[in-house]
Coordinates of C-alpha atoms in Angstrom, one line a residue:
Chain A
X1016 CA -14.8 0.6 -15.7
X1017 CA -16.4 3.2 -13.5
X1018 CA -17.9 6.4 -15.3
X1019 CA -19.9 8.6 -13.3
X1020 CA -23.3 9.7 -14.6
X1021 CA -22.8 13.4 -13.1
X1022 CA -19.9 13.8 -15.1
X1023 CA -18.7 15.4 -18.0
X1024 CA -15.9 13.7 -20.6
X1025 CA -13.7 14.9 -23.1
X1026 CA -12.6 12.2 -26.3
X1027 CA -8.8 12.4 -24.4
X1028 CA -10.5 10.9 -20.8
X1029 CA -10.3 13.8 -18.6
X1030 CA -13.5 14.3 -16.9
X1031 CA -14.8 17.8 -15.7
X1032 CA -17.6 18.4 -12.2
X1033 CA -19.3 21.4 -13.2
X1034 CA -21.0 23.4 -10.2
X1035 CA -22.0 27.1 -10.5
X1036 CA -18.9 29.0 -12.1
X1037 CA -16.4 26.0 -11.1
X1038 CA -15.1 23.2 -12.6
X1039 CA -13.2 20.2 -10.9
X1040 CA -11.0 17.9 -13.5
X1041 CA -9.1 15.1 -13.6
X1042 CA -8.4 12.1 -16.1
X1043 CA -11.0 9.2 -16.3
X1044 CA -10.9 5.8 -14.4
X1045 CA -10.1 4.3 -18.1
X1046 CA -7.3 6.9 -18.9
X1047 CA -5.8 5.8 -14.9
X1048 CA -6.2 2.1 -16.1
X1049 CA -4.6 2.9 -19.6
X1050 CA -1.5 4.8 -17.9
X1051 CA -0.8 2.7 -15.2
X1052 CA 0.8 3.3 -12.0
X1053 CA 1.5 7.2 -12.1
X1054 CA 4.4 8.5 -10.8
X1055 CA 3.9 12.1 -10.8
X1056 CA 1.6 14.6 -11.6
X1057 CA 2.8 18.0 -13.2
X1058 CA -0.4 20.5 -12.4
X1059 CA -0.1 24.5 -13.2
X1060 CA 0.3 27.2 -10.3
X1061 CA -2.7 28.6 -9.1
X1062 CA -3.7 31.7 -10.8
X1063 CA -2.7 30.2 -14.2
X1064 CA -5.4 31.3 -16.6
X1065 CA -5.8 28.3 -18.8
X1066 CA -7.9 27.8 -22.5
X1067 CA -10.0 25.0 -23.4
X1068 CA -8.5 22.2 -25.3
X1069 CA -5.0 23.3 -24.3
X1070 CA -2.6 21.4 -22.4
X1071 CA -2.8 22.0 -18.4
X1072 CA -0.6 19.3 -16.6
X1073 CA 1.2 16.1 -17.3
X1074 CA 0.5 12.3 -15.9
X1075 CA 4.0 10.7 -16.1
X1076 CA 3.4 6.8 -15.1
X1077 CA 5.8 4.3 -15.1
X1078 CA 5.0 3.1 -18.8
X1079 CA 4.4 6.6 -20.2
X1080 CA 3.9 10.1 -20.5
X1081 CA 0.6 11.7 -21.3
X1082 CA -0.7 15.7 -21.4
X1083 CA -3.4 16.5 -19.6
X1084 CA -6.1 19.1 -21.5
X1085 CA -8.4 21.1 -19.9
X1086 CA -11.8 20.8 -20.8
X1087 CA -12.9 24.6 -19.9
X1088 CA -11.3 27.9 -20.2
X1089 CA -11.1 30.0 -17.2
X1090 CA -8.6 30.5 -13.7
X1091 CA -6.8 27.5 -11.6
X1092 CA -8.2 28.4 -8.6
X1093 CA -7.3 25.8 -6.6
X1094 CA -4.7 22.3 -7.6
X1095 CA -4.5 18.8 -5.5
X1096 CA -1.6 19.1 -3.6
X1097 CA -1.4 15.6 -2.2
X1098 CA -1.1 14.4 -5.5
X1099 CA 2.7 15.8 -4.8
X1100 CA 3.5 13.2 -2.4
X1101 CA 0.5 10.2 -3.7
X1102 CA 0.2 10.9 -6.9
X1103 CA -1.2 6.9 -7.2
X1104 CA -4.5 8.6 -6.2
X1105 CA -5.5 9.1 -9.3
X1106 CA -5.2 5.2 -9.9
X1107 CA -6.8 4.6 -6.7
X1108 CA -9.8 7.2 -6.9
X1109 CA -9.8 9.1 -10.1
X1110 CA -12.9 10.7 -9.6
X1111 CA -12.3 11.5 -5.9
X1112 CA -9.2 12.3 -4.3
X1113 CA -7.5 11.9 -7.3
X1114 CA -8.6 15.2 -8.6
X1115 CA -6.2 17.2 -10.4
X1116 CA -7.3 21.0 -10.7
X1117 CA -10.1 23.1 -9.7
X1118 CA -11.3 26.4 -12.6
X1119 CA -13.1 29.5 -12.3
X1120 CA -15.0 29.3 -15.6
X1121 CA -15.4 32.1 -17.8
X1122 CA -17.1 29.9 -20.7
X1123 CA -20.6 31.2 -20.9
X1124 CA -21.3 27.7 -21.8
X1125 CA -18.6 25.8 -20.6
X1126 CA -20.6 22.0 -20.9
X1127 CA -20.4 22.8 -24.3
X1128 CA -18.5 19.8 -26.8
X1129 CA -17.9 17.6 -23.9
X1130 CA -19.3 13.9 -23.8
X1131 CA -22.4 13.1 -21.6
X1132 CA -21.0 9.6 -19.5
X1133 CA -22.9 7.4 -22.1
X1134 CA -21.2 9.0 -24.8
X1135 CA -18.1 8.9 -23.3
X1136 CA -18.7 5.1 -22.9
X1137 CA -19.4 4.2 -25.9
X1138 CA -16.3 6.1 -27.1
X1139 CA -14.0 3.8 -24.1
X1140 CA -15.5 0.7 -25.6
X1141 CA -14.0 1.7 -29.4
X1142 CA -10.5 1.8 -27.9
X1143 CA -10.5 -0.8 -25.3
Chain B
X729 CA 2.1 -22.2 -30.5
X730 CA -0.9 -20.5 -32.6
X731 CA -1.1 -17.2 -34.7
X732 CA -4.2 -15.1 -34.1
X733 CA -5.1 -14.1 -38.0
X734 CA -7.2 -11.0 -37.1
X735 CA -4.2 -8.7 -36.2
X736 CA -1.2 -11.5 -37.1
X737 CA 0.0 -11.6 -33.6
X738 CA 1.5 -15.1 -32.7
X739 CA 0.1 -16.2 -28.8
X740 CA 1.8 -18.7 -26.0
X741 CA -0.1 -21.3 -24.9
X742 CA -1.0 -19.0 -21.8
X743 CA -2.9 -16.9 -23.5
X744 CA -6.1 -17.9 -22.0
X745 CA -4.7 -17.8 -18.8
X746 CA -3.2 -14.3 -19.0
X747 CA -6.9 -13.7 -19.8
X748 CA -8.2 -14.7 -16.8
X749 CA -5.8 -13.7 -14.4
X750 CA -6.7 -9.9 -15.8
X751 CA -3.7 -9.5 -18.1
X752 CA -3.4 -6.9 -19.9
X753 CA -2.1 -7.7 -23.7
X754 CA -0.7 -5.7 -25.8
X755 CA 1.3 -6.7 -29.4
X756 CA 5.6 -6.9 -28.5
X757 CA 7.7 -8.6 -31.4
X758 CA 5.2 -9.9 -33.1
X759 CA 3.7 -11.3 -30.3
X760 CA 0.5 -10.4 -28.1
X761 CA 1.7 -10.8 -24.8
X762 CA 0.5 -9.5 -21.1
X763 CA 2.2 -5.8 -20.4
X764 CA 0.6 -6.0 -16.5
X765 CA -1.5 -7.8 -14.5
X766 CA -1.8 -5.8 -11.3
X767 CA 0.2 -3.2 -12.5
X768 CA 4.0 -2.7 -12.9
X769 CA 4.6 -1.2 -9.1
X770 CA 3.3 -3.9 -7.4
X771 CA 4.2 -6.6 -10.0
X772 CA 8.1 -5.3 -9.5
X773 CA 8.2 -5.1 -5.4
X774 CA 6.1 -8.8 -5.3
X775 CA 9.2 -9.6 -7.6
X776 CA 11.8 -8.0 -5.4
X777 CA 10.2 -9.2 -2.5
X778 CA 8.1 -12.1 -2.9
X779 CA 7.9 -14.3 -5.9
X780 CA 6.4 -13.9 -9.8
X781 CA 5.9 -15.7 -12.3
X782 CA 6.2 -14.6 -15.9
X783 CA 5.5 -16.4 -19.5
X784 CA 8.6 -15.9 -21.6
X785 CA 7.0 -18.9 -24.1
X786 CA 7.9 -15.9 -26.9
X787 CA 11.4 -16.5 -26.1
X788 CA 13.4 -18.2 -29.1
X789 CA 15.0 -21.5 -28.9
X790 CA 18.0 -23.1 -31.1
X791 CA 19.4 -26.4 -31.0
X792 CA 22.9 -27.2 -32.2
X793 CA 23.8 -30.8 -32.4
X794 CA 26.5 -32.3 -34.1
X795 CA 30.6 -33.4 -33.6
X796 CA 31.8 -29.8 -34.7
X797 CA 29.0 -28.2 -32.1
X798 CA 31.7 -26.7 -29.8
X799 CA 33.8 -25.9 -32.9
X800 CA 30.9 -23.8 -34.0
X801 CA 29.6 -22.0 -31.2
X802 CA 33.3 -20.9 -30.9
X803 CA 33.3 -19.4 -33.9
X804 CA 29.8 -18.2 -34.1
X805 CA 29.8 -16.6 -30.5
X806 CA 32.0 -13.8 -28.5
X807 CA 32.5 -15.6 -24.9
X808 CA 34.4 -18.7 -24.4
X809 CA 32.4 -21.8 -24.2
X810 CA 35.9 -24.1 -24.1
X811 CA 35.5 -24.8 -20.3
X812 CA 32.1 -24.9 -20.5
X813 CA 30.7 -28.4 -18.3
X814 CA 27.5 -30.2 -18.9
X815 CA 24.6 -28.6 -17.5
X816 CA 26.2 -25.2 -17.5
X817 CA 25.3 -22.1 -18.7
X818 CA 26.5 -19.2 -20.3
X819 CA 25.8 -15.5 -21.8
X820 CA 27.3 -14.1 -24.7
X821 CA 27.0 -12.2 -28.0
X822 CA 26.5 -13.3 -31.5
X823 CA 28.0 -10.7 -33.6
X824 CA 28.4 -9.9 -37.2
X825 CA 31.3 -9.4 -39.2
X826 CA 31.7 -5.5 -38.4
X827 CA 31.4 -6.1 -34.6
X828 CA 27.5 -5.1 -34.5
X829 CA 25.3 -7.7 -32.3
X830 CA 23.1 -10.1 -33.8
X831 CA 21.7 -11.0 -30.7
X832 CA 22.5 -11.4 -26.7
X833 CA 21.6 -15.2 -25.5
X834 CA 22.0 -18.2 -23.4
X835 CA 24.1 -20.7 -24.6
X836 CA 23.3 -24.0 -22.2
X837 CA 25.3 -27.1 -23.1
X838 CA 23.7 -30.7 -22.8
X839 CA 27.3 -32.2 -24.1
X840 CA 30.2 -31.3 -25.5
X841 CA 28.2 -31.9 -29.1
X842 CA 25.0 -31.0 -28.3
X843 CA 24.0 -27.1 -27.0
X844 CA 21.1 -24.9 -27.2
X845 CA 20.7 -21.3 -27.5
X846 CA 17.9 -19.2 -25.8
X847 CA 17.5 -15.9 -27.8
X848 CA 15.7 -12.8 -27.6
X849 CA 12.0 -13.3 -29.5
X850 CA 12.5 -10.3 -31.9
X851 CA 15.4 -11.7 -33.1
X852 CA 14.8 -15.7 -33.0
X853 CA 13.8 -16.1 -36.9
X854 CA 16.9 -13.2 -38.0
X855 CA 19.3 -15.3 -35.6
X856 CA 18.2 -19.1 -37.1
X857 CA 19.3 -17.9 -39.9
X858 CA 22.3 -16.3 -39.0
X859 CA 23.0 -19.4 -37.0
X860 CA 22.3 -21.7 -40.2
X861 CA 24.1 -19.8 -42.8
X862 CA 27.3 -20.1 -40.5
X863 CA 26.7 -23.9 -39.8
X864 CA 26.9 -25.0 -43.5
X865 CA 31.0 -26.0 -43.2
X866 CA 30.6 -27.5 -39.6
X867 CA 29.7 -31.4 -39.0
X868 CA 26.6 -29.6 -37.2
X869 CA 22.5 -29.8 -37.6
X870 CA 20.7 -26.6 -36.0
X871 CA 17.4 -26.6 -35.4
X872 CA 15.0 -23.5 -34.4
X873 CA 12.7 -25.0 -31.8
X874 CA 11.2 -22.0 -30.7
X875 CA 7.6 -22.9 -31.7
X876 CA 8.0 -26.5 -29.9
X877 CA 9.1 -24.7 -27.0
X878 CA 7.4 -23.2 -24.0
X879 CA 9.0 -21.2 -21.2
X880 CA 8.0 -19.6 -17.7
X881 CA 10.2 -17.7 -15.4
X882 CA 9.5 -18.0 -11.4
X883 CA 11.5 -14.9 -9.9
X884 CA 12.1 -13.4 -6.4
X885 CA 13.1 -14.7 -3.2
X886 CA 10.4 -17.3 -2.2
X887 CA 10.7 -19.1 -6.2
X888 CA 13.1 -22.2 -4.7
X889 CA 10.7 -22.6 -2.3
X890 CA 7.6 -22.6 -4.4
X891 CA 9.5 -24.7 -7.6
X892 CA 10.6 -27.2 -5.0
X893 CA 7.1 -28.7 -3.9
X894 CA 6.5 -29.4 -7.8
X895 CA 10.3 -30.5 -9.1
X896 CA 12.2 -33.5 -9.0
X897 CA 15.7 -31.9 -9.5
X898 CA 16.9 -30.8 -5.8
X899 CA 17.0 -26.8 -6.7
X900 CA 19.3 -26.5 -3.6
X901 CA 22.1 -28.1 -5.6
X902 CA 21.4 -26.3 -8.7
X903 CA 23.6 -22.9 -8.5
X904 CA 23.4 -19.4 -10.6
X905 CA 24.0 -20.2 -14.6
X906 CA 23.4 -24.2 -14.8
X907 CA 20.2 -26.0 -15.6
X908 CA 18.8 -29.5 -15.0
X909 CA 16.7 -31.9 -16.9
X910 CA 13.8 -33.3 -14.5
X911 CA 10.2 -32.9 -14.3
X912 CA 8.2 -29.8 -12.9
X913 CA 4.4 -30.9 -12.2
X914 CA 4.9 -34.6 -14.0
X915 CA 6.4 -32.4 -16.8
X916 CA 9.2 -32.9 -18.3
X917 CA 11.8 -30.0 -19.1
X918 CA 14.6 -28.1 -18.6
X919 CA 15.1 -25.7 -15.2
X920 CA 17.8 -23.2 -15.5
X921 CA 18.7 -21.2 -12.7
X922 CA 18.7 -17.8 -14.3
X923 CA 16.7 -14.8 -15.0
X924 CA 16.4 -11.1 -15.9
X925 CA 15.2 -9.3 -12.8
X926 CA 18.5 -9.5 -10.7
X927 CA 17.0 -11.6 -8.0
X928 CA 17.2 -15.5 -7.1
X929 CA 14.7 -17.7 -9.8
X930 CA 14.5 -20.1 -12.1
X931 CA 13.6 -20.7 -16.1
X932 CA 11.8 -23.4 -17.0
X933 CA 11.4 -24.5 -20.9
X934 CA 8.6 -27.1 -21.0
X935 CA 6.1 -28.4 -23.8
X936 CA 3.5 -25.7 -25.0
X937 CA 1.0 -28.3 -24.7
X938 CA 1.7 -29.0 -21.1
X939 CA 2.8 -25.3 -20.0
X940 CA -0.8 -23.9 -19.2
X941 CA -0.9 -27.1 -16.8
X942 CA 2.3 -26.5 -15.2
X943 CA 1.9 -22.5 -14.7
X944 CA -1.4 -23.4 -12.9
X945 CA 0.1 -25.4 -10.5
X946 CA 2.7 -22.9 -9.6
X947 CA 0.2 -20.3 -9.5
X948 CA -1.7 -22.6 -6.6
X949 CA 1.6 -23.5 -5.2
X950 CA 2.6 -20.1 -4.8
X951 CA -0.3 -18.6 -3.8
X952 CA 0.9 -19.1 0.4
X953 CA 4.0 -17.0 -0.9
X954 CA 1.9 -14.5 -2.5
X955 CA 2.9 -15.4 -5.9
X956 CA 1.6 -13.2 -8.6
X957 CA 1.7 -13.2 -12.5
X958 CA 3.8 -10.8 -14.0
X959 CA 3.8 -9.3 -17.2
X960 CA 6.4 -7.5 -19.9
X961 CA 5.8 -3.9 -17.9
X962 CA 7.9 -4.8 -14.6
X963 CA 10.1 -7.3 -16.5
X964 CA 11.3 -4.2 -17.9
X965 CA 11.8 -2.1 -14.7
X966 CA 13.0 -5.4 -12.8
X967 CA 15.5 -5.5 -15.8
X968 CA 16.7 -1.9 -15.8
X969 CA 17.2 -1.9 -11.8
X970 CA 19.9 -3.9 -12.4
X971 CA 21.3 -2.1 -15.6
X972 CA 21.0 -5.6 -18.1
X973 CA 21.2 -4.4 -21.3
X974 CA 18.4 -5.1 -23.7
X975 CA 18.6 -5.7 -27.2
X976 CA 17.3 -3.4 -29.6
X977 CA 18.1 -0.3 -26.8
X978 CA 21.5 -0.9 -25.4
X979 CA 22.8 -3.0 -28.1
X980 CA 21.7 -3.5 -31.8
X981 CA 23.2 -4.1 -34.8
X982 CA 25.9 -1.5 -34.6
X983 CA 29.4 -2.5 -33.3
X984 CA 28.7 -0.9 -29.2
X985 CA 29.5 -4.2 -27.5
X986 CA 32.3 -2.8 -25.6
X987 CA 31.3 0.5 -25.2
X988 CA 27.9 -1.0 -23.4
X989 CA 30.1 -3.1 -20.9
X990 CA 29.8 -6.2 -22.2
X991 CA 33.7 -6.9 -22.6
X992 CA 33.3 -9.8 -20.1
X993 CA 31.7 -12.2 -22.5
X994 CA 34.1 -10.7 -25.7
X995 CA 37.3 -13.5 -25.2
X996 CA 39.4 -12.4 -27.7
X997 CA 42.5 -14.9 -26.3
X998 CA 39.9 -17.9 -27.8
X999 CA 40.6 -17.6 -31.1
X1000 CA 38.8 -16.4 -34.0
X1001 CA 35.3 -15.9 -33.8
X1002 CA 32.6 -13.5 -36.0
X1003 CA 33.7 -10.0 -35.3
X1004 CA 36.9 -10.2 -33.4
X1005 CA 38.7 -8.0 -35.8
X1006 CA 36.9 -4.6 -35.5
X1007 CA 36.2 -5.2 -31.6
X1008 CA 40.1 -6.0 -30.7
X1009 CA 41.3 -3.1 -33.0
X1010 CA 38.7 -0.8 -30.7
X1011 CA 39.8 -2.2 -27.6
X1012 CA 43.2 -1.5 -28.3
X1013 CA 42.4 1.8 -29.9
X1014 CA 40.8 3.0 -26.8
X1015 CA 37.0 3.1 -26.5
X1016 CA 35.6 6.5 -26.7
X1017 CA 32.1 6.2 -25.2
X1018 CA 30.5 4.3 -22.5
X1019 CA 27.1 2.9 -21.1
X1020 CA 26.6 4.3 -17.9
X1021 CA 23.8 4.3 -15.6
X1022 CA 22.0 8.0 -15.0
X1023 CA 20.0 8.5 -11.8
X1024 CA 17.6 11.9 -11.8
X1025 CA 18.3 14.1 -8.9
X1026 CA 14.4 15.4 -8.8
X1027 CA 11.4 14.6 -9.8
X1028 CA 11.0 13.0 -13.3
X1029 CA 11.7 9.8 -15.7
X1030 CA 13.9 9.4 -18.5
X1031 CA 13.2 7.8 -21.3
X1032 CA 14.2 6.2 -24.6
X1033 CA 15.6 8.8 -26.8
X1034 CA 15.4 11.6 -24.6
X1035 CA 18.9 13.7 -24.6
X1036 CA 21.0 14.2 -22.0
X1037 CA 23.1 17.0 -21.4
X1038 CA 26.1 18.5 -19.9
X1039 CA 25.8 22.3 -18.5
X1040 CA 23.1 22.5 -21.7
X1041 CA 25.4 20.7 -24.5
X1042 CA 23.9 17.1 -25.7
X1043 CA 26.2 14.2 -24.6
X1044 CA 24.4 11.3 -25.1
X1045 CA 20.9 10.2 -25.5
X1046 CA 19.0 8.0 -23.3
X1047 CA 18.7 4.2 -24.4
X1048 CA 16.5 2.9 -21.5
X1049 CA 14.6 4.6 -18.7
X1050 CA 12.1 4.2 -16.2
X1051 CA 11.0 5.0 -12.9
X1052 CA 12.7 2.9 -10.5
X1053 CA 10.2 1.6 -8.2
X1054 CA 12.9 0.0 -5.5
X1055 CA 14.4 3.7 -5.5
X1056 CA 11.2 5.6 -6.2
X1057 CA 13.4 7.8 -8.9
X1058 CA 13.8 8.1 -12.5
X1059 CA 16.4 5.8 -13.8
X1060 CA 18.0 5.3 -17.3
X1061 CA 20.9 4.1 -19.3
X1062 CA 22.5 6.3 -22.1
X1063 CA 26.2 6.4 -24.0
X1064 CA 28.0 9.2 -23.0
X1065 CA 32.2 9.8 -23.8
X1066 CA 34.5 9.1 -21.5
X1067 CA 34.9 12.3 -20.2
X1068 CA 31.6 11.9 -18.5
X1069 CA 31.4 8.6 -17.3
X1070 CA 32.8 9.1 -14.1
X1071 CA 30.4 7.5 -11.6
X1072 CA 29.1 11.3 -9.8
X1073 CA 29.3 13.4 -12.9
X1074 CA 26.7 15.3 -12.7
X1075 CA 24.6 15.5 -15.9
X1076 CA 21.4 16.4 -17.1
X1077 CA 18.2 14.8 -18.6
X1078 CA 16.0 16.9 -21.4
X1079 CA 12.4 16.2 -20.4
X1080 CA 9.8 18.0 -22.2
X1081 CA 11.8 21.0 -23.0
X1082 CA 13.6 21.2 -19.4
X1083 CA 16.9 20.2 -18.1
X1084 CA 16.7 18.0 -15.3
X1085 CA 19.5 17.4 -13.1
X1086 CA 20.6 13.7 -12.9
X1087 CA 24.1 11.7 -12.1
X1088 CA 26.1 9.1 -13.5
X1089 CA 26.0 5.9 -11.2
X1090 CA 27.2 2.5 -11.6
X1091 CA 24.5 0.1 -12.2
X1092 CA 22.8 -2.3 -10.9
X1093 CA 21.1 0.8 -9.2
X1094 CA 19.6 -1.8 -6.9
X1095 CA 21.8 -4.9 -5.2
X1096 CA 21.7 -8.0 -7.1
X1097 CA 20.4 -11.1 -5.1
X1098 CA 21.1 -13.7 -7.6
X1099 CA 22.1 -17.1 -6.0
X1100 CA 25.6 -17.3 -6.1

C-alpha cells in the first residue's frame, strides 16, 4: 500500500498536495484498492466554490458508490478531465494521473486536521 | 469444512489458497469468501474470454435417496423431473405453499431413486429442512452433504480445454445440463457441465480434503490459457450480463416466480406439486408485473433498491445492478407492470437524487455461449 510521505490524508482516504495557495486531491491508493475498478468519476465544474469536509465528487466502481470530501475549502480551479474517458486512473496511479481536482485555498491554514502519511497509516492498518 | 471462531464465518478448504493468490475476502452468507482477486473488470473479460476458475465449496448440497425419490422431488419441486435421464440435469424452484421460493437449484439425478440437489449457500440449512419436513411420508432418506462437499467452477471458453488434460470423463461428449462421475487430478467427483456466468464451463463437486489439490492443478494447467482465480465480485457481473436471477434479489420468499420469468421450470400439467395452486390461479389471472432487464442510456450504475421511474413517477425498483463490463454501461434488473415492459420503453433510473435515462431490454444483455 503506497502512501506518499509529501502528502496530506483525511480519516475518509482522500489525499491533498498542498503548494503555495493550491491544493491537488484525490482518493488514497487504499481507498482505490477498497473501491475497486472505478467506473466513473463525478467531479464539480470549475469555478465551484467548495467547503472543507463537504462532499465534492463521487467514485462510482463496479462494487460501489462512495462520496468524495474535500479536504480544504476554497475554488475548483482546475478538474482531471481524462478521468472522463479513464476514469481507471485512479486505480492505476492514484496519486498521479489519477488526480481528481485542483483548489485555490482560502483556509489560512488549510493543513490543518488532516493526517501526516504515518498517521494516516496507522489509521489504513485499523480497517484493513 | 472449518468455522473460523473469531468472527463465526465458516471457510472452504481454499481458504489458504485464496490467501495466496491475493484474494480479497470478505463475509457472504455466513461465509468468508474471496470478493476479487485481480479485480472484477479483469476477472469478468478473462471469464468472457479466457477461462476462470471460482470456489463455489459454500454451495449447499442435498441428497435424496430412496424408492419414492422421483415421487418426492415431484411434489417438492416446480419443473418436471419425469423425463429426467441418468446423468442429467435440471433447474427448478422449490416453492412454499403460497407460491413464494424457497430456493432456485440443480436437481442432478444419479438414478431414478437416487438425486441430489445443489442449492444456493444462504439458503442450504433453511432448504434441508424444508426438504426433510416434506420427506417424512415418502419411502425417501435426505441427507445435507454440504459440509462433505467441495465445489469449483472452471468458466469461459478455453475450460474444456484446460479440465481435459486433468479428467477421465471425455468432456467433448458431456453436453449443457448433464454431469459425469470420473476423476479430475486422481480425484474422484462429479463434473457437471453448467455454470452461472453464461459462457461454456464446468462444475466440479470433489472432497474438501482433496479440493485445494485439485484447484492447484488447474490453476498450473490453466496457466498457458491464462487462467485466473475469480472471486464472488465478477461472478456477480458475469451473472447479471446474462440476466440469471439470484435469490434473495430477483426471487425470495414472496410468490414472484412468474412475474421474474421463470415460468419455464413452473409445469403445472405434472401434477401437484408445493405451490401450484396460487401460481396457476395467477397465471390464469394474468400477471400484472414483470422482470425486465434496464439498460442506462448515459453515464451511471443502477443498483439494488434504487427506483426507477417513468416521466418522474416510481414504477419499479431496481433488484440487481451493475456496470456491465462486456457493454461498458450500467445494467440492472427491476419489476416494472406490464405496461412498461415493452423491450424499448424508455424509463428512468433515480441515482442520487437524479433521473437517469435508461431502457427496457431483453436480457441476457450479452450473448450466451453456453455449450449447446
Amino acid at each position: 500500500m503506497e502512501i506518499p510521505n509529501d502528502l496530506l490524508y483525511t480519516i475518509e482516504h482522500e489525499w491533498v498536495r498542498l503548494k503555495d495557495n493550491r491544493a491537488t486531491i484525490g482518493i488514497s491508493d487504499f481507498a482505490q484498492s477498497q473501491l475497486g475498478d472505478v467506473v466513473f468519476v463525478e467531479l464539480p465544474a470549475e469555478g465551484t466554490e467548495l467547503t472543507k469536509e463537504n462532499t465534492f465528487g463521487v467514485v462510482e466502481s463496479v462494487k460501489t458508490v462512495s462520496d468524495v470530501y474535500v479536504p480544504v475549502t476554497g475554488k475548483v480551479v482546475a478538474i482531471n478531465k481524462d478521468l472522463e474517458s479513464q476514469p481507471d486512473l485512479v486505480n492505476s496511479d492514484p496519486y498521479g494521473k489519477g488526480w481528481m481536482i485542483e483548489i485555490e485555498v482560502s483556509d489560512s491554514s488549510p493543513g490543518e486536521g488532516l493526517l501526516k502519511a504515518e498517521q494516516y497509516a496507522e489509521q489504513c492498518k485499523n480497517q484493513e | 469444512m472449518s468455522q473460523d471462531s473469531s468472527e463465526n464465518l465458516k471457510t472452504t478448504p481454499l481458504f489458504d489458497i485464496h490467501k495466496e493468490l491475493g484474494g480479497k475476502l470478505v463475509p457472504f452468507a455466513g461465509w468468508n469468501m474471496p470478493i476479487q482477486f485481480a479485480g472484477v473488470v479483469a476477472e469478468h473479460t478473462c471469464v468472457r474470454e479466457k477461462v476462470g476458475l471460482f470456489d463455489v465449496s459454500h454451495m449447499g448440497e442435498i441428497e435424496i435417496e430412496g424408492k419414492d425419490a422421483k415421487r418426492f422431488l415431484q411434489y417438492l419441486l416446480s419443473n418436471d423431473i419425469e423425463k429426467m435421464s441418468d446423468d442429467a440435469i435440471l433447474y427448478s424452484l422449490m416453492c412454499y405453499k403460497n407460491g413464494g421460493v424457497v430456493d432456485d437449484l440443480l436437481v442432478h439425478r444419479f438414478s431414478e431413486d437416487h438425486y441430489f440437489l445443489c442449492v444456493n449457500a444462504s439458503n442450504s440449512d433453511k432448504d434441508y429442512e424444508w426438504v426433510a419436513r416434506h420427506s417424512a411420508s415418502y419411502d425417501v432418506k435426505t441427507k445435507n452433504t454440504s459440509a462433505d462437499t467441495a465445489q469449483l467452477a472452471l468458466q469461459g471458453p478455453e475450460s474444456e480445454r484446460v479440465l481435459q488434460s486433468l479428467c477421465d470423463v471425455s468432456l467433448n461428449d458431456l453436453s449443457y445440463y448433464n454431469f459425469k462421475k470420473g476423476k479430475v487430478d486422481d480425484v474422484e467427483g462429479i463434473i457437471s457441465r453448467t455454470g452461472y456466468t453464461g459462457e461454456d464451463g464446468f462444475e466440479l463437486y470433489l472432497p474438501p480434503e482433496k479440493v485445494a489439490d485439485v484447484c492447484r492443478s488447474l490453476m498450473r494447467q490453466g496457466e498457458p490459457f491464462g487462467i485466473q482465480p475469480i472471486g464472488l465480485g465478477a461472478r456477480d457481473t458475469l451473472r447479471l450480463e446474462m440476466g440469471y436471477a439470484l435469490y434473495g434479489n430477483e426471487i425470495d420468499d414472496q410468490p414472484t416466480p412468474l412475474e421474474a420469468g421463470l415460468g419455464w421450470v413452473i409445469k403445472f400439467n405434472k401434477g401437484e406439486f408445493i405451490g401450484r395452486e396460487p401460481l396457476l390461479q395467477q397465471k390464469e389471472q394474468g400477471l400484472r408485473r414483470k422482470l425486465v432487464g434496464i439498460k442506462l442510456l448515459t453515464r451511471g450504475v443502477p443498483r439494488s433498491h434504487y427506483r426507477v421511474l417513468k416521466e418522474g413517477e416510481p414504477v419499479g425498483e431496481i433488484t440487481s445492478g451493475t456496470f456491465s463490463p462486456s457493454l461498458n454501461t450500467g445494467v440492472g434488473l427491476c419489476y416494472v407492470s406490464k405496461e412498461y415492459s415493452g423491450v424499448g420503453t424508455r424509463l428512468e433510473v433515480e441515482i442520487r437524487n437524479q433521473s437517469v435515462s435508461a431502457e427496457v431490454v431483453r436480457p441476457p444483455f450479452v450473448p450466451s455461449h453456453v455449450k449447446k
